[in-house]
Amino acid sequence: MYFQKLILLFVFCSLFSCNNKDETPPLDANLEQAEHLFESKQYRKAYYYYNQSFLYNQQQKNTKRAVFNLLRMAHIENLECDYIGSEATTTQAIQLFDSSIPIPYQTNAYNSLGLNYMHLANYEDALQMFEKAIQITDDSLTIFISKNNIAYLFLKQKEYQKAVYLLSEIENEKVLQDSPLDYARVLDNKGIALFHLNDKLALSYLEKAKNIRETHNDDSQLVSSYVHLAEYYKNTNPILATEWTQKAYNAATKAFIPDDRLEALNLLFTTTTNNELKNNYHETYIQINDSLLKARQQAKNQFAKIKYDAEKAETEKTAYQYKMYGFIALLILSSSVFILLYRLTIQRNKRKVLETQYNTETKIAKRLHDELANDVHNTIAFAETQNLEQYENKETLLESLDTIYQRARNISNENKEIHTGENYVEQLKHMITAYATAKTNIILNCSALNEVKLTPEVKIVLYRVLQELMVNMRKHSNCTLVMISFKETSAALEITYSDNGNGADNELKIKNGLQNVENRIFSIKGTITFDTEPEKGFKVKIVIPK
């Protein structure tokens, strides 16, 4: 809810301050217009002119100015909740970094990227970005603000003790206290962390942060304080909680922050006992939420259109060819990695494990050759032979590139490293539910996984087996419902998979198609049974001994 307030510091302080130091040449006309619109909060109009300025400065080989424009565009995308677009734009800026790029630009980029990752629940990469920002700067305030971002990341992960420890390290730093609103963020974050730890000091921190923000009359930050105080009193003093929530709603309305208005409305709905007010809050919530979703979708479409329409046909062709070469390099690198992994497994694993790895890598190599390599070749040929100034050809090229990107990303996701630590269950749930579509519903009951202790080897096998079952479902089942459940017994962990898809006319056909699945289960001394009939769905039962 409060990411925008964190990122604002880096955009307005680090970027704008650098923009006014030793700038040669002066602002181009597009950038001057963009800055004017940005200051007046006409962000979508400003986005167009930032993009025009970026293209101009890229042609002029003014890398520093080009990076500045990209970071502004990424910030606007973040404000409109287009986090994937903001991530892509920030990454594009980072790729342009050279010796001419000031350190504040770089810390802005890494912190912005970290915040986008946090929005997308990619906490591990978010932490790496914040730490990267700390490593490359010697500016104390930037370091402390980055650490505050890390503490907020801990709050998102419910690691409240870690957050308190980190915030306690920096809260008494003078340079931070000399920046009141940044200091208030630290106090507010520590207050809410202490609240979740049932520490009596929580209220004093929350109130101190609120007082600082009220002194500076910053409605955008006051919303955070008011909401946190409402949460603090929610169970002990509902009347006072409602008063703080109403203040939060008023502040969010005044500051034109729709997300915070929704958060406050939700709290008002839960804290008030008046049914008529509840109905009013609910109706207002729906109206604001519907309008917000529609507006943000329009913004995403607008940003994409600006990016694609602004560049000339020849510039697009060159840029897309570079991307194609990147995909080819990715294919070569991926093939090399898979071959290396295969050779390593020959030395370590048993016969069935080796057979499973070989089949998997063969399947991946086949997909790389049959799907991606052909698509890349055809797309390059199209780009070289067709007139990209024609709208139809341009759209065809864009669709081909998007297909290549999605296929490469799917192959990468299906074979990425599996973390077997404390976030394993969440990672497994995310993988399974990612196969849900508008047509296919997935019902998952994995509460038993939180209780049973599994070795890293078993966790990896279980993850890969379920992944192959889901891939098989998507390719062949044509089902509308998938059910997966985990059950712990005294001697084993039982996993049951079932769908209402096409099924098959014999079990042997299924076993041949899922030989890797069977081999993986056998490698950990488990058992697997298949049950299938034509038009009656497909069932699998896996038993893994403890």
Coordinates of C-alpha atoms in Angstrom, one line a residue:
M1 CA 0.0 0.0 0.0
Y2 CA 2.8 2.4 0.8
F3 CA 5.5 1.6 -1.9
Q4 CA 4.8 4.8 -3.8
K5 CA 5.9 6.9 -0.9
L6 CA 9.1 5.0 -0.6
I7 CA 10.1 5.4 -4.2
L8 CA 9.2 9.1 -4.4
L9 CA 12.3 10.0 -2.4
F10 CA 14.7 8.5 -4.9
V11 CA 12.9 10.0 -7.9
F12 CA 12.6 13.5 -6.6
C13 CA 15.8 13.7 -4.6
S14 CA 18.5 11.6 -6.2
L15 CA 17.4 12.0 -9.8
F16 CA 16.3 15.6 -9.8
S17 CA 19.4 16.8 -7.8
C18 CA 21.7 15.1 -10.4
N19 CA 19.7 16.5 -13.2
N20 CA 20.7 20.0 -12.1
K21 CA 24.4 19.4 -11.8
D22 CA 26.7 20.0 -14.7
E23 CA 24.1 19.3 -17.3
T24 CA 25.3 19.7 -20.9
P25 CA 23.5 20.4 -23.2
P26 CA 20.4 22.1 -21.6
L27 CA 17.1 20.2 -21.4
D28 CA 15.7 19.3 -24.8
A29 CA 12.2 20.6 -25.6
N30 CA 10.5 17.2 -24.9
L31 CA 12.2 16.8 -21.5
E32 CA 11.4 20.3 -20.5
Q33 CA 7.7 19.7 -21.3
A34 CA 7.8 16.3 -19.6
E35 CA 9.2 17.8 -16.4
H36 CA 6.6 20.5 -16.4
L37 CA 3.8 17.9 -16.7
F38 CA 5.4 15.7 -14.1
E39 CA 5.6 18.5 -11.5
S40 CA 1.9 19.2 -12.1
K41 CA 1.1 15.4 -11.7
Q42 CA -0.1 15.0 -15.2
Y43 CA 1.9 11.7 -15.3
R44 CA 0.4 10.0 -18.4
K45 CA 1.0 13.1 -20.6
A46 CA 4.5 13.4 -19.2
Y47 CA 5.2 9.8 -20.1
Y48 CA 4.8 10.5 -23.8
Y49 CA 7.3 13.4 -23.7
Y50 CA 9.8 11.4 -21.6
N51 CA 9.7 8.7 -24.2
Q52 CA 10.3 11.2 -27.0
S53 CA 13.2 12.7 -25.1
F54 CA 14.6 9.2 -24.5
L55 CA 14.6 8.4 -28.2
Y56 CA 16.2 11.7 -29.0
N57 CA 19.0 11.4 -26.4
Q58 CA 19.6 7.8 -27.4
Q59 CA 20.2 9.0 -31.0
Q60 CA 22.5 11.7 -29.7
K61 CA 24.4 9.1 -27.6
N62 CA 23.6 11.1 -24.4
T63 CA 23.4 8.1 -22.2
K64 CA 23.0 9.9 -18.9
R65 CA 20.0 11.8 -20.2
A66 CA 18.5 8.7 -21.8
V67 CA 18.8 6.8 -18.4
F68 CA 17.1 9.8 -16.6
N69 CA 14.1 9.6 -19.0
L70 CA 13.8 5.8 -18.6
L71 CA 13.8 6.1 -14.8
R72 CA 11.1 8.8 -14.9
M73 CA 9.1 6.6 -17.2
A74 CA 9.6 3.6 -14.8
H75 CA 8.4 5.7 -11.9
I76 CA 5.2 6.7 -13.7
E77 CA 4.5 3.1 -14.6
N78 CA 5.0 2.2 -10.9
L79 CA 2.5 5.0 -9.9
E80 CA 0.0 3.4 -12.3
C81 CA 0.7 0.0 -10.7
D82 CA 2.2 -1.4 -14.0
Y83 CA 4.9 -3.1 -12.0
I84 CA 5.9 -5.5 -14.8
G85 CA 6.3 -2.6 -17.2
S86 CA 8.2 -0.6 -14.6
E87 CA 10.5 -3.5 -14.0
A88 CA 11.2 -3.8 -17.7
T89 CA 11.8 0.0 -18.1
T90 CA 14.1 0.1 -15.1
T91 CA 16.1 -2.9 -16.4
Q92 CA 16.4 -1.2 -19.7
A93 CA 17.9 1.8 -17.9
I94 CA 20.4 -0.4 -16.0
Q95 CA 21.5 -2.0 -19.2
L96 CA 22.7 1.5 -20.4
F97 CA 24.8 2.2 -17.3
D98 CA 28.4 3.3 -18.0
S99 CA 30.9 5.6 -16.4
S100 CA 28.8 8.7 -17.2
I101 CA 25.9 7.5 -15.0
P102 CA 26.0 9.1 -11.5
I103 CA 25.7 6.9 -8.5
P104 CA 22.4 8.5 -7.4
Y105 CA 20.9 7.4 -10.7
Q106 CA 22.1 3.9 -10.1
T107 CA 20.8 3.7 -6.5
N108 CA 17.5 5.0 -7.7
A109 CA 17.3 2.2 -10.3
Y110 CA 18.2 -0.6 -7.9
N111 CA 15.8 0.7 -5.2
S112 CA 13.0 1.1 -7.8
L113 CA 13.6 -2.4 -9.2
G114 CA 13.5 -3.7 -5.6
L115 CA 10.2 -2.1 -4.9
N116 CA 8.7 -3.5 -8.1
Y117 CA 10.0 -6.9 -7.2
M118 CA 8.4 -6.5 -3.8
H119 CA 5.0 -5.6 -5.4
L120 CA 5.3 -8.8 -7.4
A121 CA 6.1 -10.8 -4.3
N122 CA 9.6 -11.6 -5.6
Y123 CA 11.1 -11.0 -2.2
E124 CA 14.5 -12.6 -2.8
D125 CA 15.3 -10.5 -5.8
A126 CA 14.0 -7.4 -4.1
L127 CA 16.4 -7.9 -1.2
Q128 CA 19.3 -8.3 -3.6
M129 CA 18.4 -5.0 -5.3
F130 CA 18.2 -3.0 -2.0
E131 CA 21.6 -4.5 -0.9
K132 CA 23.0 -3.6 -4.3
A133 CA 22.0 0.0 -3.8
I134 CA 23.7 0.0 -0.4
Q135 CA 26.9 -1.5 -1.8
I136 CA 27.5 1.1 -4.6
T137 CA 26.9 4.3 -2.6
D138 CA 28.7 6.1 0.3
D139 CA 25.8 8.5 0.8
S140 CA 24.6 7.9 4.4
L141 CA 21.0 9.0 3.9
T142 CA 20.6 6.7 0.8
I143 CA 22.1 3.8 2.7
F144 CA 19.7 4.3 5.7
I145 CA 16.7 4.7 3.4
S146 CA 17.6 1.5 1.5
K147 CA 17.9 -0.3 4.9
N148 CA 14.5 1.0 5.8
N149 CA 13.2 -0.5 2.5
I150 CA 14.8 -3.8 3.5
A151 CA 13.0 -3.6 6.9
Y152 CA 9.7 -3.0 5.1
L153 CA 10.5 -6.1 3.1
F154 CA 10.8 -8.0 6.3
L155 CA 7.4 -6.7 7.4
K156 CA 5.9 -8.0 4.2
Q157 CA 7.4 -11.4 4.9
K158 CA 6.2 -11.2 8.6
E159 CA 9.7 -11.4 9.9
Y160 CA 9.0 -8.7 12.4
Q161 CA 12.0 -9.4 14.7
K162 CA 14.4 -8.9 11.8
A163 CA 12.7 -5.6 10.9
V164 CA 13.0 -4.3 14.5
Y165 CA 16.6 -5.3 14.7
L166 CA 17.5 -3.5 11.4
L167 CA 15.4 -0.4 12.2
S168 CA 17.0 -0.1 15.7
E169 CA 20.4 0.1 14.0
I170 CA 19.5 3.2 12.0
E171 CA 16.8 5.1 14.0
N172 CA 19.3 7.1 16.0
E173 CA 21.4 8.2 13.0
K174 CA 21.6 12.0 12.9
V175 CA 21.6 12.3 9.1
L176 CA 18.3 10.3 9.1
Q177 CA 16.8 12.4 11.9
D178 CA 17.7 15.6 9.9
S179 CA 15.4 14.3 7.2
P180 CA 12.1 14.3 9.2
L181 CA 9.8 12.5 6.7
D182 CA 12.3 9.7 6.1
Y183 CA 12.8 9.5 9.9
A184 CA 9.0 9.2 10.3
R185 CA 9.0 6.2 7.9
V186 CA 11.6 4.4 10.0
L187 CA 9.6 5.1 13.2
D188 CA 6.3 4.0 11.6
N189 CA 7.8 0.8 10.3
K190 CA 9.3 0.0 13.7
G191 CA 6.0 0.8 15.4
I192 CA 4.0 -1.6 13.3
A193 CA 6.7 -4.3 13.7
L194 CA 6.6 -3.9 17.4
F195 CA 2.8 -4.0 17.3
H196 CA 2.9 -7.4 15.6
L197 CA 5.3 -8.6 18.3
N198 CA 2.9 -7.3 21.0
D199 CA 5.5 -4.9 22.3
K200 CA 4.2 -2.1 24.5
L201 CA 6.6 0.4 22.9
A202 CA 4.7 0.1 19.6
L203 CA 2.2 2.9 20.3
S204 CA 4.9 5.5 21.2
Y205 CA 6.7 4.9 17.9
L206 CA 3.5 5.1 15.9
E207 CA 2.5 8.3 17.6
K208 CA 5.9 9.9 17.2
A209 CA 5.8 9.2 13.4
K210 CA 2.3 10.6 13.2
N211 CA 3.3 13.8 15.0
I212 CA 6.2 14.4 12.6
R213 CA 4.0 13.9 9.6
E214 CA 1.3 16.2 11.0
T215 CA 3.9 18.8 11.6
H216 CA 4.9 18.7 7.9
N217 CA 1.3 18.4 6.8
D218 CA 2.0 15.5 4.4
D219 CA -1.3 13.8 3.8
S220 CA 0.2 11.1 1.6
Q221 CA 2.3 9.9 4.6
L222 CA -0.3 10.6 7.2
V223 CA -2.5 7.9 5.7
S224 CA 0.1 5.3 6.8
S225 CA 0.1 6.6 10.4
Y226 CA -3.6 6.8 10.6
V227 CA -4.2 3.3 9.2
H228 CA -1.5 1.8 11.5
L229 CA -3.1 3.5 14.6
A230 CA -6.4 2.1 13.5
E231 CA -5.0 -1.4 13.3
Y232 CA -3.4 -0.9 16.7
Y233 CA -6.8 -0.1 18.3
K234 CA -8.9 -2.4 16.2
N235 CA -9.3 -5.1 18.8
T236 CA -9.0 -3.1 22.0
N237 CA -10.9 0.2 21.2
P238 CA -13.1 -0.1 18.1
I239 CA -14.5 3.4 18.5
L240 CA -11.0 4.9 18.5
A241 CA -10.0 2.6 15.6
T242 CA -12.9 3.9 13.6
E243 CA -11.9 7.5 14.2
W244 CA -8.3 6.9 13.0
T245 CA -9.6 5.0 10.0
Q246 CA -11.9 8.0 9.1
K247 CA -8.9 10.3 9.3
A248 CA -7.0 7.9 7.1
Y249 CA -9.8 8.0 4.5
N250 CA -10.0 11.8 4.6
A251 CA -6.2 12.1 4.2
A252 CA -6.2 9.6 1.3
T253 CA -9.0 11.5 -0.4
K254 CA -7.3 14.8 0.0
A255 CA -4.0 13.4 -1.3
F256 CA -5.7 11.7 -4.3
I257 CA -4.4 8.3 -3.4
P258 CA -7.1 5.7 -4.4
D259 CA -5.2 2.7 -3.1
D260 CA -5.1 4.2 0.4
R261 CA -8.8 5.2 0.2
L262 CA -9.6 1.5 -0.6
E263 CA -7.5 0.4 2.4
A264 CA -9.3 2.9 4.7
L265 CA -12.7 1.9 3.4
N266 CA -12.0 -1.7 4.1
L267 CA -11.0 -0.9 7.6
L268 CA -14.1 1.3 8.1
F269 CA -16.2 -1.6 6.9
T270 CA -14.7 -4.0 9.5
T271 CA -14.7 -1.5 12.4
T272 CA -18.1 0.1 12.1
T273 CA -21.2 -1.6 13.6
N274 CA -23.7 0.6 11.7
N275 CA -25.2 -1.6 8.9
E276 CA -26.2 1.4 6.8
L277 CA -22.6 2.8 7.0
K278 CA -21.3 -0.7 6.1
N279 CA -23.4 -0.7 3.0
N280 CA -22.3 2.8 2.0
Y281 CA -18.6 1.9 2.6
H282 CA -19.0 -1.3 0.5
E283 CA -20.7 0.5 -2.4
T284 CA -18.0 3.2 -2.4
Y285 CA -15.3 0.6 -2.3
I286 CA -16.7 -1.2 -5.3
Q287 CA -17.0 2.1 -7.3
I288 CA -13.5 3.3 -6.5
N289 CA -12.0 -0.2 -7.2
D290 CA -13.8 -0.6 -10.5
S291 CA -12.8 2.9 -11.7
L292 CA -9.2 2.3 -10.5
L293 CA -8.8 -1.0 -12.3
K294 CA -10.2 0.4 -15.5
A295 CA -8.0 3.5 -15.4
R296 CA -4.8 1.5 -14.7
Q297 CA -5.5 -0.9 -17.5
Q298 CA -6.0 2.0 -19.9
A299 CA -2.7 3.5 -18.6
K300 CA -0.9 0.2 -19.3
N301 CA -2.3 0.1 -22.8
Q302 CA -1.4 3.7 -23.3
F303 CA 2.2 3.2 -22.2
A304 CA 2.7 0.2 -24.5
K305 CA 1.2 2.1 -27.4
I306 CA 3.5 5.1 -26.8
K307 CA 6.6 2.9 -26.7
Y308 CA 5.7 1.0 -29.9
D309 CA 4.3 3.9 -31.9
A310 CA 7.0 6.5 -31.1
E311 CA 10.0 4.7 -32.6
K312 CA 10.6 4.7 -36.3
A313 CA 10.4 1.5 -38.3
E314 CA 14.2 1.2 -38.8
T315 CA 14.9 1.8 -35.1
E316 CA 12.3 -0.9 -34.2
K317 CA 13.9 -3.3 -36.6
T318 CA 17.4 -2.9 -35.2
A319 CA 16.2 -3.1 -31.6
Y320 CA 14.2 -6.3 -32.3
Q321 CA 17.1 -7.9 -34.1
Y322 CA 19.2 -7.3 -31.0
K323 CA 16.6 -9.1 -28.9
M324 CA 16.5 -12.0 -31.4
Y325 CA 20.3 -12.4 -31.0
G326 CA 19.8 -12.3 -27.3
F327 CA 17.3 -15.2 -27.6
I328 CA 19.8 -17.1 -29.7
A329 CA 22.5 -16.5 -27.1
L330 CA 20.0 -17.7 -24.4
L331 CA 19.3 -20.9 -26.4
I332 CA 23.1 -21.6 -26.7
L333 CA 23.7 -20.9 -23.1
S334 CA 20.7 -22.9 -21.9
S335 CA 21.8 -25.9 -24.1
S336 CA 25.3 -25.7 -22.6
V337 CA 24.0 -25.5 -19.1
F338 CA 21.8 -28.5 -19.6
I339 CA 24.6 -30.6 -21.1
L340 CA 26.8 -29.7 -18.2
L341 CA 24.1 -30.6 -15.7
Y342 CA 23.7 -33.9 -17.5
R343 CA 27.3 -34.8 -17.2
L344 CA 27.4 -34.0 -13.5
T345 CA 24.4 -36.2 -12.8
I346 CA 26.2 -39.1 -14.6
Q347 CA 28.8 -39.0 -11.8
R348 CA 26.3 -38.7 -8.9
N349 CA 23.0 -40.4 -9.5
K350 CA 21.7 -43.9 -9.9
R351 CA 20.5 -45.4 -13.2
K352 CA 16.9 -44.3 -12.9
V353 CA 17.8 -40.8 -11.9
L354 CA 20.2 -40.6 -14.8
E355 CA 17.5 -41.8 -17.2
T356 CA 15.1 -39.2 -15.8
Q357 CA 17.6 -36.4 -16.2
Y358 CA 18.4 -37.5 -19.7
N359 CA 14.7 -37.6 -20.8
T360 CA 14.1 -34.2 -19.3
E361 CA 17.0 -32.6 -21.0
T362 CA 16.1 -34.3 -24.3
K363 CA 12.6 -32.9 -24.0
I364 CA 14.0 -29.4 -23.2
A365 CA 16.4 -29.5 -26.2
K366 CA 13.6 -30.6 -28.5
R367 CA 11.4 -27.7 -27.3
L368 CA 14.3 -25.3 -27.8
H369 CA 14.9 -26.6 -31.3
D370 CA 11.3 -27.3 -32.4
E371 CA 9.6 -24.2 -30.8
L372 CA 12.1 -21.4 -30.2
A373 CA 14.7 -22.0 -32.8
N374 CA 12.2 -22.2 -35.6
D375 CA 10.3 -19.2 -34.4
V376 CA 13.5 -17.1 -34.1
H377 CA 14.6 -18.1 -37.6
N378 CA 11.2 -17.3 -39.1
T379 CA 10.9 -14.0 -37.2
I380 CA 14.4 -12.9 -38.3
A381 CA 13.5 -13.7 -41.9
F382 CA 10.3 -11.8 -41.6
A383 CA 12.1 -8.7 -40.2
E384 CA 14.7 -8.8 -43.0
T385 CA 12.3 -9.2 -45.9
Q386 CA 9.2 -7.2 -44.9
N387 CA 8.5 -3.5 -44.8
L388 CA 8.2 -2.7 -41.1
E389 CA 6.8 0.7 -41.8
Q390 CA 3.5 -1.0 -42.6
Y391 CA 1.3 -1.3 -39.6
E392 CA 0.2 -4.9 -40.3
N393 CA 3.8 -6.1 -40.6
K394 CA 4.8 -4.2 -37.5
E395 CA 2.0 -5.9 -35.5
T396 CA 2.9 -9.3 -36.9
L397 CA 6.5 -8.8 -35.8
L398 CA 5.5 -7.7 -32.3
E399 CA 3.2 -10.8 -31.9
S400 CA 6.0 -13.1 -33.0
L401 CA 8.5 -11.6 -30.5
D402 CA 5.9 -11.8 -27.7
T403 CA 5.4 -15.5 -28.5
I404 CA 9.1 -16.2 -28.5
Y405 CA 9.5 -14.3 -25.2
Q406 CA 6.6 -16.2 -23.5
R407 CA 7.9 -19.6 -24.7
A408 CA 11.5 -18.8 -23.5
R409 CA 10.2 -17.6 -20.2
N410 CA 8.0 -20.8 -19.7
I411 CA 10.9 -23.1 -20.5
S412 CA 13.1 -21.2 -18.0
N413 CA 10.4 -21.2 -15.3
E414 CA 9.8 -24.9 -15.7
N415 CA 13.5 -25.7 -15.1
K416 CA 14.7 -23.0 -12.7
E417 CA 16.4 -23.8 -9.4
I418 CA 14.1 -25.1 -6.6
H419 CA 14.6 -23.6 -3.2
T420 CA 14.0 -26.1 -0.5
G421 CA 14.0 -23.7 2.5
E422 CA 11.2 -22.3 4.6
N423 CA 9.4 -20.8 1.5
Y424 CA 9.3 -24.2 -0.3
V425 CA 5.5 -24.7 0.3
E426 CA 4.6 -21.2 -1.0
Q427 CA 6.9 -21.8 -4.0
L428 CA 5.2 -25.1 -4.7
K429 CA 1.7 -23.6 -4.3
H430 CA 2.6 -20.8 -6.7
M431 CA 3.9 -23.2 -9.3
I432 CA 0.7 -25.4 -9.2
T433 CA -1.8 -22.5 -9.2
A434 CA 0.1 -20.8 -12.1
Y435 CA -1.4 -23.5 -14.4
A436 CA -5.0 -22.3 -13.6
T437 CA -6.8 -20.6 -16.5
A438 CA -10.2 -19.2 -17.1
K439 CA -11.2 -22.6 -18.3
T440 CA -9.3 -24.8 -15.8
N441 CA -9.9 -24.4 -12.0
I442 CA -7.3 -25.9 -9.6
I443 CA -8.3 -26.9 -6.0
L444 CA -5.2 -27.4 -3.9
N445 CA -5.0 -28.7 -0.3
C446 CA -1.5 -28.7 0.9
S447 CA -1.8 -27.9 4.6
A448 CA -0.2 -31.2 5.5
L449 CA 3.0 -30.1 3.9
N450 CA 3.5 -27.5 6.6
E451 CA 3.7 -30.3 9.2
V452 CA 5.7 -33.1 7.5
K453 CA 9.5 -32.9 7.4
L454 CA 11.0 -33.7 4.0
T455 CA 14.6 -33.9 2.9
P456 CA 15.8 -31.4 0.2
E457 CA 16.0 -34.4 -2.3
V458 CA 12.4 -35.4 -1.7
K459 CA 11.2 -31.8 -2.0
I460 CA 12.9 -31.4 -5.4
V461 CA 11.5 -34.7 -6.7
L462 CA 8.0 -33.8 -5.4
Y463 CA 8.2 -30.4 -7.0
R464 CA 9.3 -31.8 -10.4
V465 CA 6.7 -34.6 -10.4
L466 CA 3.8 -32.3 -9.7
Q467 CA 5.2 -29.9 -12.3
E468 CA 5.2 -32.6 -14.9
L469 CA 1.7 -33.7 -14.0
M470 CA 0.5 -30.1 -14.5
V471 CA 2.3 -29.8 -17.8
N472 CA 0.8 -33.1 -18.9
M473 CA -2.6 -31.8 -17.8
R474 CA -2.3 -28.6 -19.8
K475 CA -1.1 -30.4 -23.0
H476 CA -3.4 -33.4 -23.1
S477 CA -6.2 -33.3 -20.5
N478 CA -8.6 -30.7 -21.7
C479 CA -10.1 -30.7 -18.2
T480 CA -12.0 -28.0 -16.3
L481 CA -11.1 -29.1 -12.8
V482 CA -7.9 -30.3 -11.1
M483 CA -7.7 -31.4 -7.5
I484 CA -4.5 -32.0 -5.6
S485 CA -4.3 -33.0 -2.0
F486 CA -1.6 -33.9 0.5
K487 CA -2.2 -36.3 3.5
E488 CA 0.2 -37.3 6.2
T489 CA 0.0 -40.8 7.7
S490 CA 2.2 -42.3 10.4
A491 CA 4.4 -43.9 7.8
A492 CA 4.2 -41.8 4.7
L493 CA 3.1 -38.7 2.8
E494 CA 0.3 -39.4 0.3
I495 CA -0.4 -37.1 -2.6
T496 CA -3.5 -37.5 -4.7
Y497 CA -4.0 -35.9 -8.1
S498 CA -7.2 -36.1 -10.2
D499 CA -8.8 -34.2 -13.1
N500 CA -12.0 -34.5 -15.1
G501 CA -10.3 -34.5 -18.5
N502 CA -10.1 -36.8 -21.4
G503 CA -8.3 -39.7 -19.7
A504 CA -6.8 -42.5 -21.8
D505 CA -7.8 -45.9 -23.1
N506 CA -5.1 -47.7 -21.1
E507 CA -2.8 -47.2 -18.2
L508 CA 0.3 -48.3 -20.2
K509 CA -0.1 -45.3 -22.5
I510 CA -0.2 -43.0 -19.5
K511 CA 2.9 -44.6 -17.9
N512 CA 4.9 -44.3 -21.1
G513 CA 4.0 -40.6 -21.3
L514 CA 5.0 -40.0 -17.7
Q515 CA 8.0 -42.3 -17.4
N516 CA 10.0 -39.4 -15.9
V517 CA 7.4 -39.0 -13.1
E518 CA 7.6 -42.7 -12.3
N519 CA 11.4 -42.8 -12.3
R520 CA 11.6 -39.8 -10.0
I521 CA 9.3 -41.4 -7.5
F522 CA 11.2 -44.7 -7.6
S523 CA 14.5 -42.8 -7.0
I524 CA 13.2 -41.8 -3.5
K525 CA 11.8 -45.2 -2.8
G526 CA 8.2 -44.1 -3.3
T527 CA 5.3 -45.7 -5.1
I528 CA 3.0 -44.3 -7.8
T529 CA -0.3 -45.6 -9.3
F530 CA -2.3 -44.4 -12.3
D531 CA -6.0 -44.7 -12.8
T532 CA -7.6 -43.6 -16.1
E533 CA -10.5 -44.3 -18.4
P534 CA -11.5 -42.5 -21.6
E535 CA -13.7 -39.4 -20.9
K536 CA -13.6 -40.2 -17.2
G537 CA -10.5 -38.3 -16.2
F538 CA -7.1 -39.2 -14.8
K539 CA -6.0 -40.0 -11.3
V540 CA -2.6 -40.4 -9.7
K541 CA -1.7 -41.6 -6.2
I542 CA 1.8 -41.1 -4.9
V543 CA 3.1 -42.5 -1.6
I544 CA 6.4 -41.2 -0.2
P545 CA 7.7 -43.0 2.9
K546 CA 9.0 -40.9 5.8

